[in-house]
PDB file of C-alpha atoms in Angstrom:
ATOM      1  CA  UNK A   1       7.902 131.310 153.703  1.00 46.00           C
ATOM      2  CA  UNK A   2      11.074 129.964 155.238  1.00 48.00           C
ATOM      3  CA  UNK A   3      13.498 133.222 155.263  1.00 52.00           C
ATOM      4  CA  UNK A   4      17.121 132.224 156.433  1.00 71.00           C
ATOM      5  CA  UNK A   5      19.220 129.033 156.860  1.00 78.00           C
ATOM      6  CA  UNK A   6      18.455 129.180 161.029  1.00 76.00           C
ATOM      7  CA  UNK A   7      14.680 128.530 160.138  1.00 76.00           C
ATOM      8  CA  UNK A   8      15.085 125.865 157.699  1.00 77.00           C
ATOM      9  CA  UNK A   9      17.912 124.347 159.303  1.00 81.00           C
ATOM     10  CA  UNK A  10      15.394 122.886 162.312  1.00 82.00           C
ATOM     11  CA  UNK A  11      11.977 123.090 160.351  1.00 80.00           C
ATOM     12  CA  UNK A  12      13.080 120.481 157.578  1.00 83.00           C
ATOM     13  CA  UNK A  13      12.661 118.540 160.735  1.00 83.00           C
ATOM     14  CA  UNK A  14       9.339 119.455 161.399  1.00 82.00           C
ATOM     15  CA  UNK A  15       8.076 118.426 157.581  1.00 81.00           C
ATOM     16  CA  UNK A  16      10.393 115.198 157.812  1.00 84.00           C
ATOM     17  CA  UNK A  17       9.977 114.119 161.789  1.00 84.00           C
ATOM     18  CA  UNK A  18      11.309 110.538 161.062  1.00 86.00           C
ATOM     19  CA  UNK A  19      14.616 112.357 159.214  1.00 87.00           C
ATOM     20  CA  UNK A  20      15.813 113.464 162.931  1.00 84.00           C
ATOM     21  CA  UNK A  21      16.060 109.812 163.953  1.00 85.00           C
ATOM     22  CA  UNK A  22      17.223 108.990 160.797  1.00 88.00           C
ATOM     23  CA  UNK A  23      20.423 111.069 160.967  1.00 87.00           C
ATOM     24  CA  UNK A  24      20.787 110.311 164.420  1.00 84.00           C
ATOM     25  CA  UNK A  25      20.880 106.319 163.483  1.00 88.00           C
ATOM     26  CA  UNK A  26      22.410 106.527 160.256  1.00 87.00           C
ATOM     27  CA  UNK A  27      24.863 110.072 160.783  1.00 88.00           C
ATOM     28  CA  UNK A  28      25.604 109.911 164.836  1.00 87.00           C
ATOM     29  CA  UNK A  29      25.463 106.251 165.118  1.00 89.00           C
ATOM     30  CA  UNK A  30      23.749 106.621 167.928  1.00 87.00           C
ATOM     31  CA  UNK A  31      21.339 103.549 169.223  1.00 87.00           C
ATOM     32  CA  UNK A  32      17.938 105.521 169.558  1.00 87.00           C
ATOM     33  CA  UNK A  33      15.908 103.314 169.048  1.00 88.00           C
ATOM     34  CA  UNK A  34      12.769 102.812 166.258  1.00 87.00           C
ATOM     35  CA  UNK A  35       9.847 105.150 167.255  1.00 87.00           C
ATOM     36  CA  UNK A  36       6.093 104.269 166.227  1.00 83.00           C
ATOM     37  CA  UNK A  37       5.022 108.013 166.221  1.00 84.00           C
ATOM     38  CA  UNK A  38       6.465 111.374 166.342  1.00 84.00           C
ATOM     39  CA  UNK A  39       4.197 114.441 167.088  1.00 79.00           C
ATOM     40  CA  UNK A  40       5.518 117.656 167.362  1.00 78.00           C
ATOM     41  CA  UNK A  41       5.358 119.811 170.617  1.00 77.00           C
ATOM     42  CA  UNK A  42       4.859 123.384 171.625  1.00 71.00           C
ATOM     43  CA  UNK A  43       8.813 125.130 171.493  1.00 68.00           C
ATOM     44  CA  UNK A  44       7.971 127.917 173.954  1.00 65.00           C
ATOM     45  CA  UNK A  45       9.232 127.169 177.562  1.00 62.00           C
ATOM     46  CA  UNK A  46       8.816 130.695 179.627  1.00 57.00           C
ATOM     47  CA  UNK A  47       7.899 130.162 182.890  1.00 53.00           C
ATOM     48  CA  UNK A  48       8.365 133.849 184.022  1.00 43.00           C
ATOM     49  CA  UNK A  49       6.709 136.790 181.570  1.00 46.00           C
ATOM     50  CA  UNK A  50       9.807 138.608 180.978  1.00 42.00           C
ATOM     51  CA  UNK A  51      12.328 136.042 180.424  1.00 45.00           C
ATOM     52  CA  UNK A  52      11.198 134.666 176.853  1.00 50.00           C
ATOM     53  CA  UNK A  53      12.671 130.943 176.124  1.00 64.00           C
ATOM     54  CA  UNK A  54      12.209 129.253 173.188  1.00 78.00           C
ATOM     55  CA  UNK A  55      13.951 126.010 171.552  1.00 83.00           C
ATOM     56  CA  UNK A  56      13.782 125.767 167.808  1.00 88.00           C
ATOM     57  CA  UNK A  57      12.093 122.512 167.369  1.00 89.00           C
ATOM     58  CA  UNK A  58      10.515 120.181 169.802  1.00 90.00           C
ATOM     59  CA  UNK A  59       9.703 116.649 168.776  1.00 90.00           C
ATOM     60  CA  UNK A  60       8.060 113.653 170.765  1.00 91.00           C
ATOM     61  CA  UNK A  61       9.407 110.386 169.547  1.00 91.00           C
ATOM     62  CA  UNK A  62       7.159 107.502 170.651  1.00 92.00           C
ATOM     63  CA  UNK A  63       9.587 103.889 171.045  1.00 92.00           C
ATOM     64  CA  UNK A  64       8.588 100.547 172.638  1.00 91.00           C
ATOM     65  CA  UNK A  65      11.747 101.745 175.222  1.00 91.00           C
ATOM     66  CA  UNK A  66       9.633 104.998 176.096  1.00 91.00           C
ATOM     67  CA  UNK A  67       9.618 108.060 175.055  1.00 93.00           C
ATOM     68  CA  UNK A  68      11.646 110.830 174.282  1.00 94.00           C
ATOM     69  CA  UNK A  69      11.678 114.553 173.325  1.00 93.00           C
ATOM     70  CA  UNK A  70      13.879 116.068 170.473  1.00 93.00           C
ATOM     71  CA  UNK A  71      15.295 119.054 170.927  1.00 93.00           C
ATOM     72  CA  UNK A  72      16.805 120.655 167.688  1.00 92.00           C
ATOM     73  CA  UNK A  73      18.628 124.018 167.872  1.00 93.00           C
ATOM     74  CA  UNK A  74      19.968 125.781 164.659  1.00 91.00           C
ATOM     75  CA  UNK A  75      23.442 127.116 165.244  1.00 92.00           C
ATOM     76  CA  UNK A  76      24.666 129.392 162.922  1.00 89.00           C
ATOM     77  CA  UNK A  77      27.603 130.458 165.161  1.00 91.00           C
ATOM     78  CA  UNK A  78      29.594 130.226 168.316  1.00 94.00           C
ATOM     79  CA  UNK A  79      27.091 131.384 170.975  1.00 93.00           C
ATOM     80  CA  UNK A  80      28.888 130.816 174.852  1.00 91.00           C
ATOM     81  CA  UNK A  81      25.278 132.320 176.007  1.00 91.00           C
ATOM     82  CA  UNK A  82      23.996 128.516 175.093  1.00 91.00           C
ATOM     83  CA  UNK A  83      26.200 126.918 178.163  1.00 90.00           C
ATOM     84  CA  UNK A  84      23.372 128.332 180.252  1.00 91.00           C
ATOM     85  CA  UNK A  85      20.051 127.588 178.175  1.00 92.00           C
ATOM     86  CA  UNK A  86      20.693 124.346 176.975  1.00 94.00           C
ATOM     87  CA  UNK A  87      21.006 123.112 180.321  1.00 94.00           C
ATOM     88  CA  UNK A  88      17.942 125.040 180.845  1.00 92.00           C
ATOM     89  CA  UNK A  89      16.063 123.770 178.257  1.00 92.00           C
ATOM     90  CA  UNK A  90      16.572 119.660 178.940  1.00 94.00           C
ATOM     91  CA  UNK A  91      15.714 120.176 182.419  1.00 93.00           C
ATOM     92  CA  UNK A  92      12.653 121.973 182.357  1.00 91.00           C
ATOM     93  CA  UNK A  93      11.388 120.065 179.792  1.00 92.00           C
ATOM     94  CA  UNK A  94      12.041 116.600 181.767  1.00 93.00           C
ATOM     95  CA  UNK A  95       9.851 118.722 184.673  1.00 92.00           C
ATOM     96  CA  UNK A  96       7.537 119.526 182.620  1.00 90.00           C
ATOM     97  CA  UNK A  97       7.053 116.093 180.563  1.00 91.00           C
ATOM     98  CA  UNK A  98       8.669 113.648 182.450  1.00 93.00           C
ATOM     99  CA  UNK A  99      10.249 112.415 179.380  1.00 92.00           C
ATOM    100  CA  UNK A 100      13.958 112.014 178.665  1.00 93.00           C
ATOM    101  CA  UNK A 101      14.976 114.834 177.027  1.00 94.00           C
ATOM    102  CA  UNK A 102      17.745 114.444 173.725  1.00 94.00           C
ATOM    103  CA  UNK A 103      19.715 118.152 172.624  1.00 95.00           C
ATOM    104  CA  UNK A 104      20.762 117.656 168.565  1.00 94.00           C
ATOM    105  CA  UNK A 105      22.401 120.688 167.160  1.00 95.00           C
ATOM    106  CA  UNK A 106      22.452 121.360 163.761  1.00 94.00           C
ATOM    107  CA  UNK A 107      25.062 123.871 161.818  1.00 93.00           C
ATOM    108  CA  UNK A 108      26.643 124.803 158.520  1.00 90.00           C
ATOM    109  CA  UNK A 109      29.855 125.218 160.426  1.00 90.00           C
ATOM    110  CA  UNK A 110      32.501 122.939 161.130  1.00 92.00           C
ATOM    111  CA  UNK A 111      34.104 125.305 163.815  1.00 94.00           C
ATOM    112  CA  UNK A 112      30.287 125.600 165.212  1.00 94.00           C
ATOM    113  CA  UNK A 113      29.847 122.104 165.021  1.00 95.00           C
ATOM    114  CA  UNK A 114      32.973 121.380 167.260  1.00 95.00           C
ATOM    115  CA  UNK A 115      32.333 124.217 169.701  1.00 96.00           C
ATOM    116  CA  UNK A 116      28.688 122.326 169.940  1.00 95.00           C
ATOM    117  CA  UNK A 117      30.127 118.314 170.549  1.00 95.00           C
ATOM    118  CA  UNK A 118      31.475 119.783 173.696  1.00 95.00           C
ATOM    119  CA  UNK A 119      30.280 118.419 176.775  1.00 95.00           C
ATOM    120  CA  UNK A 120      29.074 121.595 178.852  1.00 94.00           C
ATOM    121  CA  UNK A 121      29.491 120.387 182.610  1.00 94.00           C
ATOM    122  CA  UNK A 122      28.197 122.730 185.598  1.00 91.00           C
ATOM    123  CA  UNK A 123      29.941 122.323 189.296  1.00 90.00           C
ATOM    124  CA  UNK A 124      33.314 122.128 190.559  1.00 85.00           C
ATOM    125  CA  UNK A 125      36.493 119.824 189.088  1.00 81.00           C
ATOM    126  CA  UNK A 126      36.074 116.467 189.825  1.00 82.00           C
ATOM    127  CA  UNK A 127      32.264 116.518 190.812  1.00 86.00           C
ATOM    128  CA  UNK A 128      30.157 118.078 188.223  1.00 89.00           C
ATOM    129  CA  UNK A 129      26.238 118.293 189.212  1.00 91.00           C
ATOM    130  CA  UNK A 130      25.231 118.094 185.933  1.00 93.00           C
ATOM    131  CA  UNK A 131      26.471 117.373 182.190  1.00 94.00           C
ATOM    132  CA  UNK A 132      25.293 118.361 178.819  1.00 94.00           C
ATOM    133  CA  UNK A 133      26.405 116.228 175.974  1.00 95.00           C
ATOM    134  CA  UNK A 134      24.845 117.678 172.971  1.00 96.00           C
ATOM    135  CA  UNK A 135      24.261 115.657 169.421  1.00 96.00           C
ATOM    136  CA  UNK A 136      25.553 117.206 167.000  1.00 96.00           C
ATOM    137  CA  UNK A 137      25.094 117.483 162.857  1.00 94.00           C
ATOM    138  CA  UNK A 138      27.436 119.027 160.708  1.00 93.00           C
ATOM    139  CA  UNK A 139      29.720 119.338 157.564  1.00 92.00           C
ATOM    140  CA  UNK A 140      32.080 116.404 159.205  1.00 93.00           C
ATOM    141  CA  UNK A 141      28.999 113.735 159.627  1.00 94.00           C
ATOM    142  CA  UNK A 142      26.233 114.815 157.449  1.00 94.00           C
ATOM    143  CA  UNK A 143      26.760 112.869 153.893  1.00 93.00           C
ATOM    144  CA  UNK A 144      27.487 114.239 151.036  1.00 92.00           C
ATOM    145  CA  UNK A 145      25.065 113.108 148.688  1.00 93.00           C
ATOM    146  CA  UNK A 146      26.023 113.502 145.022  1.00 90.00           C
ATOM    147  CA  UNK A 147      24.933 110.003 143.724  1.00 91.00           C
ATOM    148  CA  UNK A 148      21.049 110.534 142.108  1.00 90.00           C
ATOM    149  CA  UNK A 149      19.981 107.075 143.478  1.00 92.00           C
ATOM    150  CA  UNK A 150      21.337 107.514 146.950  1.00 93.00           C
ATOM    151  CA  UNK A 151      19.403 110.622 146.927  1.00 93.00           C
ATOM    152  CA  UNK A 152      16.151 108.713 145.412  1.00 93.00           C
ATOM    153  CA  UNK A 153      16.258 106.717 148.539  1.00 94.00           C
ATOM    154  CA  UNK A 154      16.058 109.447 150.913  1.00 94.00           C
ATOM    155  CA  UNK A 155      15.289 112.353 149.640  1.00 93.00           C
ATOM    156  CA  UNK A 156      14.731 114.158 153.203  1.00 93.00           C
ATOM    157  CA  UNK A 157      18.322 113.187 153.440  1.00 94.00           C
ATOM    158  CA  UNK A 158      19.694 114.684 150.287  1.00 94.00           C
ATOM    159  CA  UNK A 159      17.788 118.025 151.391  1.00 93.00           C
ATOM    160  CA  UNK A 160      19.725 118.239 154.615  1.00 93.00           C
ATOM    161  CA  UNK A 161      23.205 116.902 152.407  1.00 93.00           C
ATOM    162  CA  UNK A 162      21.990 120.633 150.530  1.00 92.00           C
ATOM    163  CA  UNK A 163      21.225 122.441 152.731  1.00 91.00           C
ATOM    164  CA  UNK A 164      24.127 121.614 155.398  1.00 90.00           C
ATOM    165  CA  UNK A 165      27.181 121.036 152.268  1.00 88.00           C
ATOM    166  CA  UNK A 166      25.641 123.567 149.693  1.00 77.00           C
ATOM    167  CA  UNK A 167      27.951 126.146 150.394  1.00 72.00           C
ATOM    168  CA  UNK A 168      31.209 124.073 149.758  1.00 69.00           C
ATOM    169  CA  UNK A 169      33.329 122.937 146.407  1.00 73.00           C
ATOM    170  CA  UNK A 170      30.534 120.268 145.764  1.00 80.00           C
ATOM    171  CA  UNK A 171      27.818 122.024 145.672  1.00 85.00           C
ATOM    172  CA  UNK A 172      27.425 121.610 142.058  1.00 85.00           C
ATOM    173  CA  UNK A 173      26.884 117.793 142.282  1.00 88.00           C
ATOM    174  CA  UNK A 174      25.110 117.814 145.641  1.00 91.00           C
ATOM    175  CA  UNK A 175      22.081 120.243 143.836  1.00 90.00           C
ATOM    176  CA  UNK A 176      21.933 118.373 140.663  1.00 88.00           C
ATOM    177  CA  UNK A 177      21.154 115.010 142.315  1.00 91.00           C
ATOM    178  CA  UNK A 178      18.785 116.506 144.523  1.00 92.00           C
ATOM    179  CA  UNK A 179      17.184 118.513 141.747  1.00 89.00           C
ATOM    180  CA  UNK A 180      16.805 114.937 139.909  1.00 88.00           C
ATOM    181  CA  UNK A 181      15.414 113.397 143.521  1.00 91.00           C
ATOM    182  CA  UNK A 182      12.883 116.021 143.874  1.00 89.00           C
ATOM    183  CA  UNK A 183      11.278 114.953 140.484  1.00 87.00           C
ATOM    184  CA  UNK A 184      10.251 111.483 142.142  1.00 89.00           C
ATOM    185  CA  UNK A 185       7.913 112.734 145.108  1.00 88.00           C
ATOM    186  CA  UNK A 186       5.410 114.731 145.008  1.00 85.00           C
ATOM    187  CA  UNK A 187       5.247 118.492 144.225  1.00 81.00           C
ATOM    188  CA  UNK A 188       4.060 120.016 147.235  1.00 78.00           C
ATOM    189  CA  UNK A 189       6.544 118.510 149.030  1.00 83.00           C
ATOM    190  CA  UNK A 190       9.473 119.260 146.238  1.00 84.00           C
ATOM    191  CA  UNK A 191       8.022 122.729 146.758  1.00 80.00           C
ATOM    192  CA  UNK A 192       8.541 123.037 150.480  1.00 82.00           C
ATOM    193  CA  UNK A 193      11.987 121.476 150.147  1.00 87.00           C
ATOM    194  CA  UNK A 194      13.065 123.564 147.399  1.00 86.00           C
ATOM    195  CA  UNK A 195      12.449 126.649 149.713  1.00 82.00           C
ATOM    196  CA  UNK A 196      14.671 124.962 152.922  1.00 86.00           C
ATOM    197  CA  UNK A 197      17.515 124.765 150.220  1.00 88.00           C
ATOM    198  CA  UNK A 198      17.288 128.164 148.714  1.00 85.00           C
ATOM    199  CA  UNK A 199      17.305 129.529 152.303  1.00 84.00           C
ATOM    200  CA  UNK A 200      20.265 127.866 153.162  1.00 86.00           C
ATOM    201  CA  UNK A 201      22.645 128.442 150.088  1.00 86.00           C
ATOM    202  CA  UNK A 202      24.813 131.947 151.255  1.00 81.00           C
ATOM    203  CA  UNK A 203      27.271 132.045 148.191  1.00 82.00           C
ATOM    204  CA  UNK A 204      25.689 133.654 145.701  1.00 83.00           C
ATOM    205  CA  UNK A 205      26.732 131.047 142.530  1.00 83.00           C
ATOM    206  CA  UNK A 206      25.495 128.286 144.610  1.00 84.00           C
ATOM    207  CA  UNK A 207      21.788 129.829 144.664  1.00 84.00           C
ATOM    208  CA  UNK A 208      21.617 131.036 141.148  1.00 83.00           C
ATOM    209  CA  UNK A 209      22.963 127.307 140.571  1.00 83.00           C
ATOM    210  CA  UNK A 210      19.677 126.015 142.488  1.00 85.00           C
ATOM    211  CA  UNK A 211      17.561 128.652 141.082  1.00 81.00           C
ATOM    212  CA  UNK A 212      18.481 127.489 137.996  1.00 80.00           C
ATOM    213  CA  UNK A 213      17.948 123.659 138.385  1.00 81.00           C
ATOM    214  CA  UNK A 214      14.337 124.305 139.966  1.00 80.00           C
ATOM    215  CA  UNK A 215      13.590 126.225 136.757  1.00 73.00           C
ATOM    216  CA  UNK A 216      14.619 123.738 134.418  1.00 64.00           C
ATOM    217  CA  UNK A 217      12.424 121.332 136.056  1.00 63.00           C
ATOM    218  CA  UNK A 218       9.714 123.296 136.244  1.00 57.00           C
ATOM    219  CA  UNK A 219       9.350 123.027 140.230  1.00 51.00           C
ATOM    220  CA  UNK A 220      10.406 126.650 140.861  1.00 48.00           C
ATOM    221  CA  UNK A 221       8.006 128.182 138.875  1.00 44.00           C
ATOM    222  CA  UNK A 222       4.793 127.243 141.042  1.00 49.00           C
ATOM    223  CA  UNK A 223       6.990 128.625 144.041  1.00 49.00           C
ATOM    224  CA  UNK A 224       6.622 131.738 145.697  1.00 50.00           C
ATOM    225  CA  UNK A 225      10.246 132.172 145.291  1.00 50.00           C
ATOM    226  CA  UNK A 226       9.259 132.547 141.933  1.00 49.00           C
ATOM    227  CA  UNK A 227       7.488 135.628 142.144  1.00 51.00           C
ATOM    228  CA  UNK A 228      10.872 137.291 143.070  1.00 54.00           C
ATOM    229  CA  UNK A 229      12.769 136.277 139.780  1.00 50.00           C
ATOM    230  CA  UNK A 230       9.977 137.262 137.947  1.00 49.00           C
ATOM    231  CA  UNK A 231       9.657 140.572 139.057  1.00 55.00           C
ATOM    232  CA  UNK A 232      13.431 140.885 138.434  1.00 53.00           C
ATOM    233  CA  UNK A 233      13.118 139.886 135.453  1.00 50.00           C
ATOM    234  CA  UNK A 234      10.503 142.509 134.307  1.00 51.00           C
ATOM    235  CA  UNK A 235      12.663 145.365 135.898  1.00 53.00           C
ATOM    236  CA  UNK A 236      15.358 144.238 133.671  1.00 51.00           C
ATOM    237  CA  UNK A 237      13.270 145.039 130.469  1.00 48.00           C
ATOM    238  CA  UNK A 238      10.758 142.064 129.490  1.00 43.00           C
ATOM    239  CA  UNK A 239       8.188 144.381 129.179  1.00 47.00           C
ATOM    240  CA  UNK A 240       7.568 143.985 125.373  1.00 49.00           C
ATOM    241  CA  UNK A 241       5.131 140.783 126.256  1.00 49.00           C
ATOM    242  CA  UNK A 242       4.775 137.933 128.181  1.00 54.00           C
ATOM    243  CA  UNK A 243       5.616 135.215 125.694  1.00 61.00           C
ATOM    244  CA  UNK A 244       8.879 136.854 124.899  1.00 64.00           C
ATOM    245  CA  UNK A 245       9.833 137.754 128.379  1.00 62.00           C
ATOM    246  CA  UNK A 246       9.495 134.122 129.415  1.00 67.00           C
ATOM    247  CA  UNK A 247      11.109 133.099 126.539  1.00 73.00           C
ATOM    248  CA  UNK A 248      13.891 135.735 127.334  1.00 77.00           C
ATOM    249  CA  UNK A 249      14.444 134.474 130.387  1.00 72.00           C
ATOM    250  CA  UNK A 250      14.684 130.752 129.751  1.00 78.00           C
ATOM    251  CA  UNK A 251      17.259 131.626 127.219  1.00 83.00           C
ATOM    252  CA  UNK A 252      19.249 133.470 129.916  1.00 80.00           C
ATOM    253  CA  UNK A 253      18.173 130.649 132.467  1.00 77.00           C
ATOM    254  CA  UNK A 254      19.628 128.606 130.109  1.00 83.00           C
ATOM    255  CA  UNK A 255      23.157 129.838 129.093  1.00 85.00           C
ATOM    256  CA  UNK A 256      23.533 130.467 132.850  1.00 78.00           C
ATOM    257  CA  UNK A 257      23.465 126.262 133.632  1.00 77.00           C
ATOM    258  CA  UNK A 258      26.134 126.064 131.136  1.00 80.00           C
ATOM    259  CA  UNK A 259      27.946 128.667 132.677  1.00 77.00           C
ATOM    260  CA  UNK A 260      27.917 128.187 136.338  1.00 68.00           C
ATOM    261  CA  UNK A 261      28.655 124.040 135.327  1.00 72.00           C
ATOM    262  CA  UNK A 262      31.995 125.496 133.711  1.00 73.00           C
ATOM    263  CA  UNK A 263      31.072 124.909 130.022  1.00 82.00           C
ATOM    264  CA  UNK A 264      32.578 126.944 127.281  1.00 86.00           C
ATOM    265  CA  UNK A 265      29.650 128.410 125.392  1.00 88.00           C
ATOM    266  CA  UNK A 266      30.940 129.368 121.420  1.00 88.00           C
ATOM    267  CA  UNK A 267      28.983 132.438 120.196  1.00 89.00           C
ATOM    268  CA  UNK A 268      27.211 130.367 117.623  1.00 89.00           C
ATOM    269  CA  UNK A 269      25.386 128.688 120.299  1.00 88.00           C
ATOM    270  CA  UNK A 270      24.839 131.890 122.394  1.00 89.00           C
ATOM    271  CA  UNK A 271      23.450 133.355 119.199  1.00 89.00           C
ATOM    272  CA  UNK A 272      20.537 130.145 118.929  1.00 90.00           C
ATOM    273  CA  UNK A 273      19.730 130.018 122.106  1.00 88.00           C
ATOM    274  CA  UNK A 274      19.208 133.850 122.567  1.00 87.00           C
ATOM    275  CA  UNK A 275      17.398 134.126 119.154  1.00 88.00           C
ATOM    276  CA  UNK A 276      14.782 131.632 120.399  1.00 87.00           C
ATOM    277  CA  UNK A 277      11.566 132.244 120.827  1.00 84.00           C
ATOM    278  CA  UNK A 278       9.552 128.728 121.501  1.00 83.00           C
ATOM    279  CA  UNK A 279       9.771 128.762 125.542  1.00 80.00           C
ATOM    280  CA  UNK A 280       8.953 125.093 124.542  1.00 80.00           C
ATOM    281  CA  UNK A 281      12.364 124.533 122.853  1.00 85.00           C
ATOM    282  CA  UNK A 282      14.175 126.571 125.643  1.00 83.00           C
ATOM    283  CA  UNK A 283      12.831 124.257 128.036  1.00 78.00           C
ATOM    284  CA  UNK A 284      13.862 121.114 126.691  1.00 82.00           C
ATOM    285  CA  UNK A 285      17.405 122.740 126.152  1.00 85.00           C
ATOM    286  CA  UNK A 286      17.446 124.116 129.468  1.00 78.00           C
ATOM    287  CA  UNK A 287      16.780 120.110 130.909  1.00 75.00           C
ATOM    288  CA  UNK A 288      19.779 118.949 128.695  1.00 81.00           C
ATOM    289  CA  UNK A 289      22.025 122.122 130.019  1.00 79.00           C
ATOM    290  CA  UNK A 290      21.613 119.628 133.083  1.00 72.00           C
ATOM    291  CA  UNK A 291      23.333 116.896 132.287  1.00 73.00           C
ATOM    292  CA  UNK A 292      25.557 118.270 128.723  1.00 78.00           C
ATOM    293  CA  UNK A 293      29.465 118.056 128.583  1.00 80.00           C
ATOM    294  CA  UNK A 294      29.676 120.112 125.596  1.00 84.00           C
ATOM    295  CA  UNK A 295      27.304 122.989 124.919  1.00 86.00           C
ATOM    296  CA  UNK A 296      26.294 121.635 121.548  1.00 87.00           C
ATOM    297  CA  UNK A 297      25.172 118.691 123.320  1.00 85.00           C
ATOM    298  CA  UNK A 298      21.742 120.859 124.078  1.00 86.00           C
ATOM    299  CA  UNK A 299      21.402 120.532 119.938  1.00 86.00           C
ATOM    300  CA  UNK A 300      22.687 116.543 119.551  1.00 78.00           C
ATOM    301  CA  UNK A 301      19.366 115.153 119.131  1.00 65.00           C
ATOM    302  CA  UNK A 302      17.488 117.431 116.898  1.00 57.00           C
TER     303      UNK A 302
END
């Protein structure tokens, strides 16, 4: 289970190789050209016992111009420790597998991000033995992907548009486009995916937001985040049985959609929603939540 935003940051490139050239094609513009196979590689690279070194991910792209290794680093913060091991990293890897090595950094941080695009040059003004010119992605070039088609298309895409964006004023549309992707590929997949997002969402509103969606859609539930909203929910008093808890908390689940989307919920609607007890009905209400301008818009069709 992926636990923080540093993990899934670089790992969503591990389940989605092909997404790394992707963004650096589509995002960085950059001319790397079409590989026929991408394996991933072993990230440890200590050569000495005590001194542990370890990139984050490590990719081998396969391309009729040769081939190339992929280094991803998470960045969650201005590190000047990384003007020594990045250089590090690229050349001992080219030692070791005599492959041009490419350095992509990845952040939720546009001050990271430009602290990252800096060239990091070793030697004397004027004549600098070596150069470090790292790739980077970021809030300033990764999409943000509100539009339910556009995320269709790519949905690997729309995860890192979540994951890298989800924290800013449109999260709200960014989650509810991917929650509406997810439903078009398969669920073990949706599954993994759903976990990179919820690792990466800080603010609070923005992962009860995602919570939310996944439940509504019934993706969350075979999760093993799951397992930790249920047992909150049966320390808050769903004891008195299991069809009433779960119908409890989709009522909650819910009036929360409606709440976190800025709707105005009028008591009479808090009152038939709460007094519901077909998880069925809650369900289908929670799906319309979704999309509804008006709360009585969850009641317009029956």
């Amino acid at each position: 289970m992926v636990g923080s935003s540093h993990e899934a940051l670089h790992r969503i490139f591990q389940k989605d190789p092909a997404l790394l050239t992707r963004a650096l094609q589509r995002v960085l513009h950059v001319p790397f050209p079409e590989p026929h196979e991408i394996a991933a590689l072993n990230v440890d690279l200590t050569e000495i016992e005590p001194v542990e070194r370890r990139v984050d991910t490590l990719l081998r792209a396969e391309t009729d111009e040769g081939t190339y290794l992929l280094v991803v680093e998470s960045q969650g913060k201005v590190d000047d420790r990384k003007r020594g091991s990045w250089p590090y990293y690229l050349s001992y890897l080219y030692e070791k597998y005599r492959c041009e090595p490419v350095l992509i950094v990845i952040t939720q941080n546009s001050a990271t991000a430009r602290w990252a695009a800096q060239p990091i040059r070793l030697g004397f003004p004027g004549w600098h033995s070596l150069t470090v010119r790292p790739l980077v992605l970021g809030p300033d070039n990764v999409p943000v992907i509100t539009d339910e088609r556009q995320a269709e298309q790519d949905v690997p895409l729309a995860v890192l548009s979540a994951m890298t964006h989800g924290r800013g004023p449109q999260a709200a549309p960014i989650l509810e486009s991917l929650a509406t992707a997810l439903k078009t590929i398969d669920p073990d997949s949706a599954a993994v995916f759903v976990q990179f997002v919820d690792s990466c969402l800080a603010d609070p509103q923005a992962k009860q937001m995602w919570r939310d969606l996944m439940t509504a859609i019934q993706y969350f539930w075979r999760h093993p985040l799951a397992e930790q909203v249920r047992e909150e929910g049966r320390e808050q008093g769903l004891e008195e049985g299991r069809e009433q808890g779960r119908a409890q908390a989709k009522a909650e689940m819910v009036l929360r959609v409606l709440e976190w989307r800025g709707i105005p919920v009028p008591e009479h609607v808090i009152e038939r929603v709460t007094t519901c007890d077909d998880p069925d009905q809650l369900e289908l209400w929670a799906q319309r939540a979704v999309r509804a301008t008006y709360a009585e818009d969850l009641f317009t069709e029956e």
